Coordinates of C-alpha atoms and ligand atoms in Angstrom, one line a residue:
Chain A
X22 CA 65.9 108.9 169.9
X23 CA 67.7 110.9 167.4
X24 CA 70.6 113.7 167.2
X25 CA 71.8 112.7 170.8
X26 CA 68.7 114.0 173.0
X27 CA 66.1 111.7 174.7
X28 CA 62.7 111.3 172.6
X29 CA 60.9 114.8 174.3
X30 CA 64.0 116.6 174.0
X31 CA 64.7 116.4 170.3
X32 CA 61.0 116.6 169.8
X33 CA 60.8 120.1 171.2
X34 CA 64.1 120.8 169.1
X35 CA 62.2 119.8 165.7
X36 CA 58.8 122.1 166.6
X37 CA 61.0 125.1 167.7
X38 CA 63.4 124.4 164.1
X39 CA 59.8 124.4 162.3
X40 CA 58.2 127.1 163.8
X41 CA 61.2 129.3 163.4
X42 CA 61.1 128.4 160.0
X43 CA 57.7 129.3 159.2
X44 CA 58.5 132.8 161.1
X45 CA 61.3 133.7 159.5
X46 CA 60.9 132.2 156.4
X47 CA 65.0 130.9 156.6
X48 CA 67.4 129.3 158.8
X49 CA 70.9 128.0 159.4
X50 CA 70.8 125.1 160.8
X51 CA 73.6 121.6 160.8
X52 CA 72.3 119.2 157.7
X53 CA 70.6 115.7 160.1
X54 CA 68.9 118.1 162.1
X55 CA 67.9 120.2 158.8
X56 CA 66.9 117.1 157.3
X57 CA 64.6 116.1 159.9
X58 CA 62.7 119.6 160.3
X59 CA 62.0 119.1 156.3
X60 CA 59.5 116.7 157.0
X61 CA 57.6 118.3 159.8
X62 CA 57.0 121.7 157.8
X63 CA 56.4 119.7 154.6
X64 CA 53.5 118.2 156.5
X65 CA 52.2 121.1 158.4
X66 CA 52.4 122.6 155.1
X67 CA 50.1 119.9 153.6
X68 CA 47.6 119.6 156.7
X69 CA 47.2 124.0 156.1
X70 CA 46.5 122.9 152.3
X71 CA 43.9 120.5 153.3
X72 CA 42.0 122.6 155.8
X73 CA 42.6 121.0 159.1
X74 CA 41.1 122.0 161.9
X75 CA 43.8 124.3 163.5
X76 CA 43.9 122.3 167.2
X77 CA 45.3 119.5 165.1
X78 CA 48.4 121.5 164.0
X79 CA 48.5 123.2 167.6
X80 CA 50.8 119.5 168.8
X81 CA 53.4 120.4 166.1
X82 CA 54.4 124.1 166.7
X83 CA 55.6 126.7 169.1
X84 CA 54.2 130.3 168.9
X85 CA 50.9 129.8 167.6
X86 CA 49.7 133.5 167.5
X87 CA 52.2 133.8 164.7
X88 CA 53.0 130.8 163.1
X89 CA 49.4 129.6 162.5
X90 CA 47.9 132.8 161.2
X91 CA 51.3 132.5 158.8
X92 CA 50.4 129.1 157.7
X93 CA 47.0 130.0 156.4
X94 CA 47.0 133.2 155.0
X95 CA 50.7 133.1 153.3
X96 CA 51.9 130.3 152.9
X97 CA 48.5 128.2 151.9
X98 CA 48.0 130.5 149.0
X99 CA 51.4 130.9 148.1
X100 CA 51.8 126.7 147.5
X101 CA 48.4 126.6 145.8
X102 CA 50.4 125.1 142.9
X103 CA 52.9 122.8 144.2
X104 CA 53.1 119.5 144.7
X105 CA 55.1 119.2 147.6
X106 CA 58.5 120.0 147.8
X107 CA 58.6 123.2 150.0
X108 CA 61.2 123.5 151.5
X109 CA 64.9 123.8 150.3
X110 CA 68.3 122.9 151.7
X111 CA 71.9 124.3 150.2
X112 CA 74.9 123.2 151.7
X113 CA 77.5 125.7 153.4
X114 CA 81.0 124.6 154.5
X115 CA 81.5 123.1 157.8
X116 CA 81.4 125.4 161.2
X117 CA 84.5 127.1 162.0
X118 CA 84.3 125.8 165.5
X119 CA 83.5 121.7 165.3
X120 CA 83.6 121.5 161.8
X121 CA 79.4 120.5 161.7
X122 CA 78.1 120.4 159.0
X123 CA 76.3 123.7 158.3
X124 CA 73.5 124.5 155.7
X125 CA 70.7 127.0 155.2
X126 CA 66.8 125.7 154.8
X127 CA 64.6 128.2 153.1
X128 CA 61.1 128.2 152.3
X129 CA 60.7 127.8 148.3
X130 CA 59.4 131.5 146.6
X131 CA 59.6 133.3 149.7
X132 CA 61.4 136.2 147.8
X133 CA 62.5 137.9 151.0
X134 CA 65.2 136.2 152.3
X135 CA 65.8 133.5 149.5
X136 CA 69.2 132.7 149.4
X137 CA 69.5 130.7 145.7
X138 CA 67.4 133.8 144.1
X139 CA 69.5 136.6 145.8
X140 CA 72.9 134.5 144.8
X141 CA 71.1 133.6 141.1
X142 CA 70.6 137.4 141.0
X143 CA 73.9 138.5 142.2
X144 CA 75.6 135.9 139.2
X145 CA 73.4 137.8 136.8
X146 CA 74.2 141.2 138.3
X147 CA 77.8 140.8 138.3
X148 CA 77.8 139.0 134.4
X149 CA 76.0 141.6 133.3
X150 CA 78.6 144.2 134.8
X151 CA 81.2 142.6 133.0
X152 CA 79.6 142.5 129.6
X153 CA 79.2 138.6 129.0
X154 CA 76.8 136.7 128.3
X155 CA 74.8 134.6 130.6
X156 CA 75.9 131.1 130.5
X157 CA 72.8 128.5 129.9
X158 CA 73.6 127.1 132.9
X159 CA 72.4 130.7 134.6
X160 CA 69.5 130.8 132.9
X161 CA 68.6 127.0 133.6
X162 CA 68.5 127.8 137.1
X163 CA 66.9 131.6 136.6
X164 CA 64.2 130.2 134.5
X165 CA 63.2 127.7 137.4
X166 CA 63.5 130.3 140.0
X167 CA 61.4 132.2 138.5
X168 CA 58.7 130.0 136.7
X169 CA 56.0 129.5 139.4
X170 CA 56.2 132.9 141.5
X171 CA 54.0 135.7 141.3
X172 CA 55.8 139.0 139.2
X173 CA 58.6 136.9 139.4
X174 CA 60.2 138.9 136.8
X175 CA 60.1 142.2 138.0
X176 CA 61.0 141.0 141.9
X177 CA 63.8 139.6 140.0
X178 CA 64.9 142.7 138.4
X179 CA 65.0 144.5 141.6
X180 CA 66.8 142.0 143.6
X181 CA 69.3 142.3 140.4
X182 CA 70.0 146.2 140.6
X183 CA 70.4 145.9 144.5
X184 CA 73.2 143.5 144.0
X185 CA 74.9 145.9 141.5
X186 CA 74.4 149.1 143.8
X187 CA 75.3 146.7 147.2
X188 CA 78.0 144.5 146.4
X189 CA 79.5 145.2 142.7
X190 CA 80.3 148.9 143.5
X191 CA 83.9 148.4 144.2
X192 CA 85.1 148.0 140.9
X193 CA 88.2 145.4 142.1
X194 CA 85.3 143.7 142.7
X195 CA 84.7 142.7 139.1
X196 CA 88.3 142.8 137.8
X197 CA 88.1 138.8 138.0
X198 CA 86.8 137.7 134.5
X199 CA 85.9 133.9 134.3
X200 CA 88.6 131.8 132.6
X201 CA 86.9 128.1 132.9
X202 CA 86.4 125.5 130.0
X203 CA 83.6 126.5 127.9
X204 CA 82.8 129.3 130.5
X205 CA 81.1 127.3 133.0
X206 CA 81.7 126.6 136.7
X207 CA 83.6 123.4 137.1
X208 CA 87.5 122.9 135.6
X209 CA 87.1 119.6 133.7
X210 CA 83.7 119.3 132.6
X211 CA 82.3 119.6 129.2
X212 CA 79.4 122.4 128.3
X213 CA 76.2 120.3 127.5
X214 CA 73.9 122.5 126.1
X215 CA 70.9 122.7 128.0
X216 CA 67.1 122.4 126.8
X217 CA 65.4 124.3 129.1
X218 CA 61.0 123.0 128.7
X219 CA 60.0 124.8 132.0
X220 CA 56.7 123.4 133.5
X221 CA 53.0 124.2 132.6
X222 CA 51.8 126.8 135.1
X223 CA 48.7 125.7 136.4
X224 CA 48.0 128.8 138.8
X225 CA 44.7 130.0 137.2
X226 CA 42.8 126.9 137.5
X227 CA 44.2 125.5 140.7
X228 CA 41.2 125.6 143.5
X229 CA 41.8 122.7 146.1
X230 CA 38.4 121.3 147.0
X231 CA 37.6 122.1 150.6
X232 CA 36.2 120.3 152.7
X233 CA 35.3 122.2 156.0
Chain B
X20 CA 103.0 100.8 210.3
X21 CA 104.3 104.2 211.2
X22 CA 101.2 105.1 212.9
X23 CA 102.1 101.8 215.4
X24 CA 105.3 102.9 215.8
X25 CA 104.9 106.4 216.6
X26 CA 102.4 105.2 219.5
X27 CA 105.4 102.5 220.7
X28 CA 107.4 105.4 220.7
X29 CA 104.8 107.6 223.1
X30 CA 104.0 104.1 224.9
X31 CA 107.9 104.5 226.1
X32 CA 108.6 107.7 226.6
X33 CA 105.2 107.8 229.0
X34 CA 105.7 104.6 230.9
X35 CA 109.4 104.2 230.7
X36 CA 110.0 102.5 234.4
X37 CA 107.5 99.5 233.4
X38 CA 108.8 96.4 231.8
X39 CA 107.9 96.1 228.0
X40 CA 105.7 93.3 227.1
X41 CA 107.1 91.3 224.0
X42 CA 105.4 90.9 221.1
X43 CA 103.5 87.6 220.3
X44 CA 103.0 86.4 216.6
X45 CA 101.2 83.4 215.7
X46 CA 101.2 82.1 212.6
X47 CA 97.7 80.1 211.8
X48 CA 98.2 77.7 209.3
X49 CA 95.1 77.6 206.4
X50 CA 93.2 74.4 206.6
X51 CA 92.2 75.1 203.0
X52 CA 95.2 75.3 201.5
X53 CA 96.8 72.2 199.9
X54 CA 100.3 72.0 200.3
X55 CA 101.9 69.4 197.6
X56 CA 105.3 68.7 196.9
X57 CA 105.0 68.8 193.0
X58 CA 103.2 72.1 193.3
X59 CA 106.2 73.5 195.1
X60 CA 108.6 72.3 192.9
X61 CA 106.8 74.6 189.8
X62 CA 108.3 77.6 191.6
X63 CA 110.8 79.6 191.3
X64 CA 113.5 78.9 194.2
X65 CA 113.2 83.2 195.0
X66 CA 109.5 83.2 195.9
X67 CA 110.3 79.5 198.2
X68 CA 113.2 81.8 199.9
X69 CA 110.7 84.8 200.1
X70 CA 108.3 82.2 201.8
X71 CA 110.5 80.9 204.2
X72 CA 111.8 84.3 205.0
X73 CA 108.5 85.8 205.2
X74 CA 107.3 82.7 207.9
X75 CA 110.9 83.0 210.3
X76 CA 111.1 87.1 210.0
X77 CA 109.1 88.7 213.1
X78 CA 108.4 91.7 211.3
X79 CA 108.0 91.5 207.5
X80 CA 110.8 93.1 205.1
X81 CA 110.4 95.8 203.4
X82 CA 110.9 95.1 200.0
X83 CA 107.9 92.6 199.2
X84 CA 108.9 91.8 195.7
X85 CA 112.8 91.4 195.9
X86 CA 114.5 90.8 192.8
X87 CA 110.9 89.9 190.9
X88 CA 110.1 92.1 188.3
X89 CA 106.7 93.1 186.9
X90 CA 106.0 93.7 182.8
X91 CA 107.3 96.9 181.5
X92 CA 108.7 99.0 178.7
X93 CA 112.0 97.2 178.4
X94 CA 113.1 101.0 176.7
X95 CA 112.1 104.2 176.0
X96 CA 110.5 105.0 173.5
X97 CA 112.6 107.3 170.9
X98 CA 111.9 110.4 169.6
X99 CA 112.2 109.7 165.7
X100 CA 110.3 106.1 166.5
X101 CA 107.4 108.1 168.4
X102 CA 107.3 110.5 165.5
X103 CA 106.8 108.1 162.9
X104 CA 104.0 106.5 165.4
X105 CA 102.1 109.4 165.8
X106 CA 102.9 111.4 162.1
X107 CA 103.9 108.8 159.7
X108 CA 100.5 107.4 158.3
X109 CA 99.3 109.3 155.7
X110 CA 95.4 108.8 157.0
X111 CA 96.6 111.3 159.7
X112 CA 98.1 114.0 157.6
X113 CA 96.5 116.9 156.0
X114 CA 95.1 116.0 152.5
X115 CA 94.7 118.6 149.5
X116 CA 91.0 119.3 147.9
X117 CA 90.0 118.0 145.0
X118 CA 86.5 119.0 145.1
X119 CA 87.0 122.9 143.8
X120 CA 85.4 125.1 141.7
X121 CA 85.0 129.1 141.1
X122 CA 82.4 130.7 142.3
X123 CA 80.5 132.5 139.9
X124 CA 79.6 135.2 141.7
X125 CA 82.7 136.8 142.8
X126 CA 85.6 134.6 141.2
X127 CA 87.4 133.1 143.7
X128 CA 87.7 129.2 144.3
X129 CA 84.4 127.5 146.3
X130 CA 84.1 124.1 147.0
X131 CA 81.7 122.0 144.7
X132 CA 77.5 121.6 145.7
X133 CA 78.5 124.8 148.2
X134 CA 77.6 128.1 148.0
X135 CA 80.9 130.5 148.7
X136 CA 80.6 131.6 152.1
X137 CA 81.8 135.1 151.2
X138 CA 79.0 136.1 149.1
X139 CA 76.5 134.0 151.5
X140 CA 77.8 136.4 154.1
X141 CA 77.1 139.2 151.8
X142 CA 74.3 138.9 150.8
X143 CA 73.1 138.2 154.9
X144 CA 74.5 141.5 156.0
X145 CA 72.3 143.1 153.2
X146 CA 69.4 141.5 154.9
X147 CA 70.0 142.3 158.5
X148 CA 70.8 146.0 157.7
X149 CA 67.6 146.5 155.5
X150 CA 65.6 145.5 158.4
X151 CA 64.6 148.6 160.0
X152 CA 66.2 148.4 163.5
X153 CA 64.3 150.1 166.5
X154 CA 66.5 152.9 168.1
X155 CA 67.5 152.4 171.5
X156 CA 65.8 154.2 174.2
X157 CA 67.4 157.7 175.1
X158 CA 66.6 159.5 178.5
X159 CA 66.1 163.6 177.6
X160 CA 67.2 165.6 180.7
X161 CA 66.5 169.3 180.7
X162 CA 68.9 170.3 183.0
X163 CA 72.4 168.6 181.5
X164 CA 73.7 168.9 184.8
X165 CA 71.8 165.8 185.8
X166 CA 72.3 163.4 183.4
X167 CA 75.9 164.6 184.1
X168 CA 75.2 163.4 187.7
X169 CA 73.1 160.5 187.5
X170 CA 75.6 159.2 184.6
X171 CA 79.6 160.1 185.3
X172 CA 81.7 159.8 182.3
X173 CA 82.4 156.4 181.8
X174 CA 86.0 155.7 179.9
X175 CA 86.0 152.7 178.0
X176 CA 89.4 150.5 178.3
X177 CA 91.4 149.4 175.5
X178 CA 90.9 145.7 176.6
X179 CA 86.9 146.3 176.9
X180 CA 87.4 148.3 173.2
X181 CA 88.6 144.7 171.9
X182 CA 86.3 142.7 173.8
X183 CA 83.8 145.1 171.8
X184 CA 85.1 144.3 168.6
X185 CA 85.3 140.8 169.1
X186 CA 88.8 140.5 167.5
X187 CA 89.6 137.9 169.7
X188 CA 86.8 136.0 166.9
X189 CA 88.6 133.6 164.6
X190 CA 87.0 134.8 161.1
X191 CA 87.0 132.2 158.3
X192 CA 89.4 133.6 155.3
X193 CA 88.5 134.2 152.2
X194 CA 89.7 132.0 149.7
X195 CA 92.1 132.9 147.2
X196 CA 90.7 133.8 143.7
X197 CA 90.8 131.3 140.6
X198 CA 94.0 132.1 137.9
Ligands
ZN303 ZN1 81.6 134.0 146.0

């Protein structure tokens, strides 16, 4: 028994978090129960890799006219090269109401609704606005955003001129210039300077033996 | 009590010519009890009068505990000592952030390993608005005059216009951006 529900109860909970997930490809959810669900897709995830047979995953999930389909055709292809490591979690502040709290779980290279790229790509959009160079730190995190998706680059791009036509058109909105240490983020700590050695990308040769 | 009283009190009124029988009260003494004189002299000499009183008296007096007080508050409580009760520690009192940075995306102050909630919000709306939304379903009436009909004018109230809105919402502010 978990998160304050019998053993059924927060079962069902975890299935219909999962499934929703694998819908919509992101949620908002509080961090234990967040934490929890990560586990569940993570290994559906795996079992889709593997090829099981799909009355196996059937126990784990809720709408399975949608959400299995989904499984195998996007998802299965799309983590061809990973390792794990799916799913994402970043931190929001607490809920207004109890003060729980909050945080969004995404599905890694999704494109659609991924919150780090579209917040990566508004960072860029707005520095590049303002005529300053992109701080390694930036690029750190663009270069692994970017490193194991398909025309990562141009998706990129795109995302990057929405954010100047959709959010940077008011211009008080860029009349705030950065005034940090060294230009980065934080007040008191020092610039390291980044070497950035991004992964081999082993998409080509990546065929998972089936067995079926 | 009152209940036996108030039937005494119909008892006479109904049979007032027959004589009243007097009340008989016999005290049983417990066989279980042992009485001893040291035990007796422990007490204090109020409860031995209350005893004695209670055994003679016919009816017993109203005041049970006389003069015997139970534990209590010996005085209120004041209003700077409650204050400093309640207020004083500082575990209970509102404690400043440490844990800020700016967000690099619009410039105002975030907390640290958060994203700002303001461009999170953003960037949702974006999301939710570039879904193409199905339009609602609109009955076409040839005649106007019965849509007029089967649909009066309804005016909407100011109170309904607000409950619209949802003003009565509490929105979180946005924070305050960095100097
Ligand atoms: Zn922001």
């Amino acid at each position: 028994m978990g998160l304050g529900r019998s053993v059924k109860h927060e079962w069902a909970m975890l299935r219909n978090l999962a499934s929703s997930l694998i819908k919509n490809e992101s949620i908002i959810t509080t961090k234990a129960r967040a934490k929890k669900t990560q586990a569940l897709v993570e290994n559906l995830i795996t079992k889709a890799k593997k090829n099981y047979d799909k009355s196996l995953i059937l126990a784990d999930i809720f709408e399975p006219n949608v959400t299995i389909p989904k499984l195998y055709n996007v998802l299965k292809p799309r983590y061809q090269s990973r390792a794990g490591g799916y799913t994402r979690i970043l931190n929001l502040e607490p809920r207004m109401n109890d003060k729980a709290p909050q945080v969004i779980m995404e599905l890694v290279d999704n494109t659609q609704r991924e919150m780090k790229l579209w917040y990566t790509a508004k960072i860029v959009a707005r520095l590049e606005l303002q005529n300053i160079a992109i701080n390694p730190l930036t690029q750190k995190n663009v270069d692994k955003l970017l490193h194991n998706r398909e025309n990562g680059e141009e998706k990129f791009r795109e995302i990057v001129e929405i954010c100047k036509k959709e959010f940077y058109s008011d211009p008080k909105s860029l009349e705030n210039l950065p005034r940090m240490r060294n230009d980065i983020n934080t007040f008191k700590k020092r610039d390291h300077p980044y070497k950035i050695v991004p992964r081999p990308v082993k998409r080509n040769n990546a065929t998972v033996s089936t067995s079926s | 009590m009152s209940l036996s009283l108030n039937l005494n009190q119909i008892a006479v009124r109904v049979v007032g010519i027959l004589p009243r029988i007097p009340e008989i009260h016999i005290a049983i003494p417990n066989i279980f009890q042992r009485r001893t004189e040291a035990s007796t002299e422990t007490h204090d000499p109020r409860i031995l009068e209350l005893i004695e009183n209670l055994q003679d008296a016919e009816v017993p007096p109203f005041f049970i505990d006389n003069g015997i007080l139970k534990a209590a508050p010996k005085k209120k409580v004041s209003h700077m000592k409650r204050r400093q009760k309640l207020y004083g520690p500082g575990k209970k009192q509102l404690s400043l952030l440490q844990n800020l940075n700016r967000c690099p995306a619009c410039g105002n102050y975030k907390r640290s390993h958060t994203l700002c909630m303001h461009c999170v919000g953003q960037i949702r709306r974006h999301w939710n608005d570039s879904v193409p939304q199905q339009e609602a379903f609109r009955e076409e009436f040839v005649n106007p005059l019965d849509e007029k009909i089967l649909y009066p004018g309804k005016k909407e109230l100011p109170d309904e216009r607000t409950l619209r809105k949802k003003e009565w919402l509490k929105r979180r502010p946005r924070t305050l951006p960095v100097e």
